[in-house]
Coordinates of C-alpha atoms and ligand atoms in Angstrom, one line a residue:
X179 CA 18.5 57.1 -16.5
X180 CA 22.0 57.1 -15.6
X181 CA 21.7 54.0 -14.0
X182 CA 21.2 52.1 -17.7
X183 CA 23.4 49.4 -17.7
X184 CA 24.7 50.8 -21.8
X185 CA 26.1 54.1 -20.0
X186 CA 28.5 52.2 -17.4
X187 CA 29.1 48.7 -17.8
X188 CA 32.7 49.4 -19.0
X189 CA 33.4 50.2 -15.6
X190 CA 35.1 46.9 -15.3
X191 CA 33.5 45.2 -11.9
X192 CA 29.8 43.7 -11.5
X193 CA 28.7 46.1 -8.6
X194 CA 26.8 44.0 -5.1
X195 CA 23.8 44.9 -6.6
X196 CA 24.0 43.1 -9.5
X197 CA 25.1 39.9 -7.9
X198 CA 22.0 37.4 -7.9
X199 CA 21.6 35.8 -3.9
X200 CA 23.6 31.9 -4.5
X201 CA 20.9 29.8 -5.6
X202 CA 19.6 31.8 -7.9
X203 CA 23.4 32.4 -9.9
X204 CA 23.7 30.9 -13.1
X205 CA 27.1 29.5 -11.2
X206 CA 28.8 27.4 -14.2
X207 CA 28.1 28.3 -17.8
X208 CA 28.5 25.1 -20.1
X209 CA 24.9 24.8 -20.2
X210 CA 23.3 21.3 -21.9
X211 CA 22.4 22.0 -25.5
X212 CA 21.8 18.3 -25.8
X213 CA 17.8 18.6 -26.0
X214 CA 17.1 20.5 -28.3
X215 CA 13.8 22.9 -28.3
X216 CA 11.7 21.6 -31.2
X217 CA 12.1 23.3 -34.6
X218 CA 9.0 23.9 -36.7
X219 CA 8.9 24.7 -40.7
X220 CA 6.1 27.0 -41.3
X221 CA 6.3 26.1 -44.6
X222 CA 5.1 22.7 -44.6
X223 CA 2.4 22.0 -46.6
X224 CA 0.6 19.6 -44.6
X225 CA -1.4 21.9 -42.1
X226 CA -2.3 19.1 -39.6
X227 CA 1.2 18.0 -39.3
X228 CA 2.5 22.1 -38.6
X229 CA -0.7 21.7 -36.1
X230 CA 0.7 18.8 -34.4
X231 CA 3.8 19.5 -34.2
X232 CA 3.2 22.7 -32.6
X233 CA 0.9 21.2 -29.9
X234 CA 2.9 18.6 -28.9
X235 CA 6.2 21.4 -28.7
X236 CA 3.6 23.5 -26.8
X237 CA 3.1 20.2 -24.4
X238 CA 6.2 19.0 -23.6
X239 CA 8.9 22.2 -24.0
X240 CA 6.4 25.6 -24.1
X241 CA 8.6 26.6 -26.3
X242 CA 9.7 25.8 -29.7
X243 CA 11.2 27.7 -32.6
X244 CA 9.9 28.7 -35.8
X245 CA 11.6 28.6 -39.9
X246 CA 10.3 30.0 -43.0
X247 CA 7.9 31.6 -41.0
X248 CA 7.1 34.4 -43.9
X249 CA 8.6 37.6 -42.2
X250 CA 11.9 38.9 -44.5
X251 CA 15.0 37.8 -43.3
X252 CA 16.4 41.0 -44.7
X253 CA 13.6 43.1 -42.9
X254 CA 14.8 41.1 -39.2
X255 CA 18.5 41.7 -40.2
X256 CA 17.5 45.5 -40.5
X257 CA 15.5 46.0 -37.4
X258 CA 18.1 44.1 -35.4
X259 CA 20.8 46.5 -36.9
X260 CA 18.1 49.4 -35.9
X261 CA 17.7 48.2 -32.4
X262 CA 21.4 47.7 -31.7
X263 CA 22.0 51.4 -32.7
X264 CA 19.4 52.7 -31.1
X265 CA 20.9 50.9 -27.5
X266 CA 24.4 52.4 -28.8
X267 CA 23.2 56.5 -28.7
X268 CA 24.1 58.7 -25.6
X269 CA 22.2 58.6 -23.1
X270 CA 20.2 61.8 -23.2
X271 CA 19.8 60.8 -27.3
X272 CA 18.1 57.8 -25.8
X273 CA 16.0 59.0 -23.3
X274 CA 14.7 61.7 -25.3
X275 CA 13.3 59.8 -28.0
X276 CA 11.3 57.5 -25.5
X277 CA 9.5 60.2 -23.6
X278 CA 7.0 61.4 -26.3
X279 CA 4.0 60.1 -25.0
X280 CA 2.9 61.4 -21.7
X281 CA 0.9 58.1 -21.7
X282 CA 3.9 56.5 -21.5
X283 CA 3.3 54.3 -24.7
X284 CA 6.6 54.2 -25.4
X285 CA 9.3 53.9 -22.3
X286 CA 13.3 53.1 -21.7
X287 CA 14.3 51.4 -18.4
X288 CA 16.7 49.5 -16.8
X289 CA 16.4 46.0 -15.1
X290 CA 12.9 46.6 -14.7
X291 CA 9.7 49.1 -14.4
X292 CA 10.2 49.2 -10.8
X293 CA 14.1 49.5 -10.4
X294 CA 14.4 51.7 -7.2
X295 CA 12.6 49.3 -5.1
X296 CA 14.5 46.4 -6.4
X297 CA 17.2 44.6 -3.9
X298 CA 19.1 42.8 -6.7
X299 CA 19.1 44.3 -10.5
X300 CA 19.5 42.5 -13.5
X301 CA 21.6 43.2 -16.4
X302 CA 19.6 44.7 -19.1
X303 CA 18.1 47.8 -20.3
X304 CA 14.8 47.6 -22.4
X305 CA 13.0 49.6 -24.9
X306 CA 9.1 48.9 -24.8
X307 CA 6.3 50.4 -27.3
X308 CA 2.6 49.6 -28.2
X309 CA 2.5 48.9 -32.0
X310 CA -0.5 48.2 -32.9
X311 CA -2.8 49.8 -34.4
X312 CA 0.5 51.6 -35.8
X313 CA -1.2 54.6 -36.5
X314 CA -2.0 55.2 -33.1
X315 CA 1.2 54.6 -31.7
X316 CA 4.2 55.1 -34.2
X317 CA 4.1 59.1 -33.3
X318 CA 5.8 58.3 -30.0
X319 CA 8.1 56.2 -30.9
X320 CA 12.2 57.2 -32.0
X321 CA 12.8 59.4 -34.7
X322 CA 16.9 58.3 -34.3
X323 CA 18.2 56.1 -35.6
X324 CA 16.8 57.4 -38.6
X325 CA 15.1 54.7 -40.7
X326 CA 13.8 53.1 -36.6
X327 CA 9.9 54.8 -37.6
X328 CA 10.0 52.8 -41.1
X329 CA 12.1 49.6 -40.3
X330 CA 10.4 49.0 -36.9
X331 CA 6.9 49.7 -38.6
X332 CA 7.6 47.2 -41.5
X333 CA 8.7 44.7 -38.8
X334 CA 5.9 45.0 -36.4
X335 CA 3.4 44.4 -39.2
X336 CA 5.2 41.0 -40.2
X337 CA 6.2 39.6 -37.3
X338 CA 2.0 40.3 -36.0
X339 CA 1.3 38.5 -38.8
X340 CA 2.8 35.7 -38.2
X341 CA 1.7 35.2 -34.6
X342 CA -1.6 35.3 -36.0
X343 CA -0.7 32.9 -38.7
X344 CA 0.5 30.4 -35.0
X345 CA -2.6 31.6 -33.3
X346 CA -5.0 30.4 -35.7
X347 CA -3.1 27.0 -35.9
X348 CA -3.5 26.6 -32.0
X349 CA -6.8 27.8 -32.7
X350 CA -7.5 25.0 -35.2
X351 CA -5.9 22.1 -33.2
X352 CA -7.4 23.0 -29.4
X353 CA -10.6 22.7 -31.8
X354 CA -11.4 26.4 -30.8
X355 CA -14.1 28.6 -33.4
X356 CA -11.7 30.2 -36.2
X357 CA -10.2 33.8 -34.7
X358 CA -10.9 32.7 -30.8
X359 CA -7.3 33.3 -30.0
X360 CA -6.1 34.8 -33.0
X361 CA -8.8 37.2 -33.8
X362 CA -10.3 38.3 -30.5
X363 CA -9.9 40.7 -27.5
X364 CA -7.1 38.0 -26.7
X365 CA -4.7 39.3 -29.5
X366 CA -5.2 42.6 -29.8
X367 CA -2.4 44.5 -27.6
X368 CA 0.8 43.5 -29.1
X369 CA 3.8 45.0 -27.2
X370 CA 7.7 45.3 -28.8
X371 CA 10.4 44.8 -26.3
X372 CA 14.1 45.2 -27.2
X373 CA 15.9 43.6 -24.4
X374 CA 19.8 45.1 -24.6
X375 CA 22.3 43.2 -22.3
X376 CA 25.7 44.5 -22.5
X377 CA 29.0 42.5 -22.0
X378 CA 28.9 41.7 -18.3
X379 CA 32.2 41.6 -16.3
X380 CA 31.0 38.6 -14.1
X381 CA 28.2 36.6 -15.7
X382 CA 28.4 33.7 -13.5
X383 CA 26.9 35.6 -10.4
X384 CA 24.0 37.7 -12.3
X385 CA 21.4 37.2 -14.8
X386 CA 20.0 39.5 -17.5
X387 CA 16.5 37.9 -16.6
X388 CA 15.4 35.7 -13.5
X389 CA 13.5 32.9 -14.1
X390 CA 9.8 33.6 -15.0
X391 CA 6.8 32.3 -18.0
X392 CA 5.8 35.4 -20.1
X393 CA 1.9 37.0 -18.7
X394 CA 1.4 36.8 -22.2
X395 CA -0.7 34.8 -24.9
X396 CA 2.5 33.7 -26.9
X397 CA 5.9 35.9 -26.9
X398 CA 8.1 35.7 -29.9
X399 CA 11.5 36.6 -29.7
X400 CA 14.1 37.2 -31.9
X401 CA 16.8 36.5 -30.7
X402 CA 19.9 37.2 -33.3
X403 CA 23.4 35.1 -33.2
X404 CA 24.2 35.1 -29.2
X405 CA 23.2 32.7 -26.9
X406 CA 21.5 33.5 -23.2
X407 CA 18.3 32.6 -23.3
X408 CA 17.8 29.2 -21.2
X409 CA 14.7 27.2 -20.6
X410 CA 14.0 25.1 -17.3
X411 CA 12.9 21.6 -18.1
X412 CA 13.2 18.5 -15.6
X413 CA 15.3 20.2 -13.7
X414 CA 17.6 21.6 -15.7
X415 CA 18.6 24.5 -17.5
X416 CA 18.5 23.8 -21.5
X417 CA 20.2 26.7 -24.0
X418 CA 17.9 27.7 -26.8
X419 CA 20.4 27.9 -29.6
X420 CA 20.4 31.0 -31.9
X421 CA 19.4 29.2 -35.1
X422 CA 19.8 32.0 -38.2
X423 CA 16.7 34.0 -38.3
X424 CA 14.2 31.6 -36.6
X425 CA 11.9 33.2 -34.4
X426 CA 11.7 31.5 -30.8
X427 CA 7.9 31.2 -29.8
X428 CA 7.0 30.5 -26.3
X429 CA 3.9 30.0 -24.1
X430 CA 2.9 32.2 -21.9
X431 CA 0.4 32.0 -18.9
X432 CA -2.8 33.1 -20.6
X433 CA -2.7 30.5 -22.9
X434 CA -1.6 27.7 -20.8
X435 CA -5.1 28.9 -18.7
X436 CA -7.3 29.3 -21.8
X437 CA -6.1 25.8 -22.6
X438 CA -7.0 24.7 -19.8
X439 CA -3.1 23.3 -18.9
X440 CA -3.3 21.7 -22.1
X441 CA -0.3 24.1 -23.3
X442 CA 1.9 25.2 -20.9
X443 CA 4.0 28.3 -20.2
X444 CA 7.6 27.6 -20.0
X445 CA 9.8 29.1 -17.5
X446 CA 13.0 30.6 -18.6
X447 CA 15.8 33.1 -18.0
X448 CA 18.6 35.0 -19.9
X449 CA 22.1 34.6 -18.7
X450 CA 24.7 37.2 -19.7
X451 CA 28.6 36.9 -21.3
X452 CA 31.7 38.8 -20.9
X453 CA 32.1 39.4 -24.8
X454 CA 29.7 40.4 -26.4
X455 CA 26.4 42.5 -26.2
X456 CA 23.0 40.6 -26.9
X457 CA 19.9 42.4 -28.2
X458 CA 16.3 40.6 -28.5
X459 CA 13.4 41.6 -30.3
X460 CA 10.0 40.5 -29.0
X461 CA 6.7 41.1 -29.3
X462 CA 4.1 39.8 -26.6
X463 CA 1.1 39.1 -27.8
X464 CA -1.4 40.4 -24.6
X465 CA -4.8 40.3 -24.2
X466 CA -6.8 43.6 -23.7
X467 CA -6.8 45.0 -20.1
X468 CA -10.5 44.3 -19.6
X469 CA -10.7 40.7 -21.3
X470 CA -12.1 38.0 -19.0
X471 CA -9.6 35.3 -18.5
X472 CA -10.6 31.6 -18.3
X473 CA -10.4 27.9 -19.7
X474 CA -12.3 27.7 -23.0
X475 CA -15.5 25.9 -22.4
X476 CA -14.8 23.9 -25.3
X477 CA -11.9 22.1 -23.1
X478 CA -14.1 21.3 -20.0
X479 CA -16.3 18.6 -19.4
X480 CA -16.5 16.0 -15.9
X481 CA -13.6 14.5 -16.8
X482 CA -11.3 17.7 -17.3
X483 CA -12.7 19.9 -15.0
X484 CA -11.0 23.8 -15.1
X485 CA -7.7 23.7 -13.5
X486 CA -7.8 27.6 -13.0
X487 CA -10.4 30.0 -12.0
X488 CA -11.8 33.1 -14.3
X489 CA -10.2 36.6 -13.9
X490 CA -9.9 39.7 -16.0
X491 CA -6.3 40.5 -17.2
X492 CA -5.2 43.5 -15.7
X493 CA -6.2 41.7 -12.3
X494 CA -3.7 38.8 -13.3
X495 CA -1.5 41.6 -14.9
X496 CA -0.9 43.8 -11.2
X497 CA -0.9 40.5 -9.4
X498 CA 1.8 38.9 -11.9
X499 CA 3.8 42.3 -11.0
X500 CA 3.7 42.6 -7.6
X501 CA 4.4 38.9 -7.1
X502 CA 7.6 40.0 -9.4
X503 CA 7.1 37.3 -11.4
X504 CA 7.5 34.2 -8.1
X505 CA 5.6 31.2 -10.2
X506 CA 4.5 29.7 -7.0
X507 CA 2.4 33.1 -6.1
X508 CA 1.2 33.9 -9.5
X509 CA 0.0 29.5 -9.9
X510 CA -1.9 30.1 -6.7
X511 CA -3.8 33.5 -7.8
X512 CA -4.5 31.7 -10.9
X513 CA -5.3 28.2 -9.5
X514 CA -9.1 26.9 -9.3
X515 CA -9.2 26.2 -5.2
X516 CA -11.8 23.7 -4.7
X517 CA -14.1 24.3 -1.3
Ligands
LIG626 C1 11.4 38.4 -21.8 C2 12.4 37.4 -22.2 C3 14.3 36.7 -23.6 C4 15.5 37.2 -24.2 O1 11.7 39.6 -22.1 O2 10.4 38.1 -21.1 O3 12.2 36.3 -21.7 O4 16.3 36.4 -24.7 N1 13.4 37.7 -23.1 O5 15.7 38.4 -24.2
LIG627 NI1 10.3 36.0 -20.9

């Protein structure tokens, strides 16, 4: 635990393990905000435009962000403010409220789950619960900062809500049954990640997150007022600019499957800065363990034959892991290979 990045980064240099092998550094940092990631008003009252405008975002970017979505702005400022007090506690304070559950439904780490076999870390530490059913899970989470059990409860419900709210409208324009995505075994394991990444003495030779697409459905982030997360699109890195309490929704590699490669999972990463800390909120919107994993028949037919074959998740899931996240090994496990 001492090895959080929140307990020592003020020691001044970016230690060798921090520091990402050349090709992989963020090198320069005046990063092309010229194309900008689609930006989508929930509130538009024509439902088949909102539809298409979210498939062709999901097309071309994988990503795209979301306004007058329905979740309080007052209850995201809260749960932000939460979050970045809960990263600011000692240490023990920290680690004592995230080992409740010896299920481990609740957990603190650094980097990533598997930090002492890593060569190279990454700049971040992460809180990571189950939220849903809340009853089940809110037990184990913090009890400090005080209000974190009624903030974080009131958030979780909202921001579920309105992933469902995008899940049925991808529903509705891949011409899938009402609830297929948004109402099925595909939706029902939300997970809350806070991603905390400190001021970093030398961001141009790490990265708070290496490029990767989510191993969920859809991940949306919240992302407050500091820049870092960047997305990979012909070749180059594009910033995803904070826009005042927008969420940022992205596609991640279950749905670009179900869809048969009609949607498709963006890669991205986060860079750090040398001023300021950054905290995200997301929630990932998984499938259950044991849900079979393959293109919706309703997409296939002889001329758009499935691209990938049919797994269960938590096959993908250990596979997605252990391939720490390379694209090229996880788009071969998930490939169809024709005989
Ligand atoms: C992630 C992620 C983005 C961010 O946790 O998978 O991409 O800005 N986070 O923290
Ligand atoms: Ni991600």
């Amino acid at each position: 635990m001492e090895s959080l990045v929140s307990n020592w980064f003020n020691a001044g240099t970016l230690p060798d393990s921090y520091v990402f092998p050349q090709q992989n550094r963020p090198g320069k940092l005046d990063f092309c905000i010229g194309k900008m990631i689609p930006v989508i008003d929930l509130q538009n009252h024509n439902r088949n435009t909102t539809i298409q405008k979210i498939l062709d975002a999901s097309q071309e970017y994988g990503i795209f962000q979301v306004i007058n979505h329905g979740v309080p702005k007052e209850l995201m400022d809260d749960t932000m403010k939460v979050m970045k007090k809960f990263h600011a506690m000692p240490l023990n304070d920290k680690a004592r409220e995230c080992s409740k559950d010896p299920k481990k439904s609740c957990k603190l780490y650094t980097s990533s789950e598997h930090y002492s076999a890593e060569q190279i870390h990454c700049w971040r530490d992460v809180l990571v619960h189950q939220c849903h059913p809340l009853e089940d899970y809110m037990q184990f989470w913090p009890d400090k900062p005080s209000t974190y059990k009624e903030v974080v409860g009131r958030f979780t419900v909202e921001a579920r809500k309105m992933a469902t709210r995008i899940l049925e409208l991808i529903d509705q324009g891949l011409g899938f049954s009402p609830g297929y995505l948004s109402d099925s075994e595909y939706s029902q394991k939300p997970i809350l990640m806070v991603n905390h990444y400190p001021p970093c003495p030398d961001p141009c030779l790490t990265l708070g997150l290496p490029k990767h697409s989510d191993p969920s459905v859809i991940t949306i982030v919240l992302q407050g007022n500091v820049p870092g997360l960047q997305v990979f699109k012909d070749g180059e890195w594009l910033v995803v600019e904070p826009l005042a309490h927008a969420f940022v929704i992205n596609i991640g590699y279950v749905l670009q499957i179900i869809s048969n490669g009609k949607l498709k999972g963006v890669e991205h990463r986060v860079v750090t800065n040398s001023s300021i800390a950054r905290t995200t909120i997301s929630m990932f919107i998984y499938p259950s363990d044991d849900s079979l994993i393959q293109p919706a028949t309703a997409l296939i037919n002889a001329r758009n034959p499935p691209l990938y074959r049919a797994f269960i998740y938590k096959e993908f899931r250990s596979k997605y892991l252990s391939a720490a996240a390379d694209s090229k090994a996880v788009d071969e496990f998930i490939r169809q290979t024709t005989i």
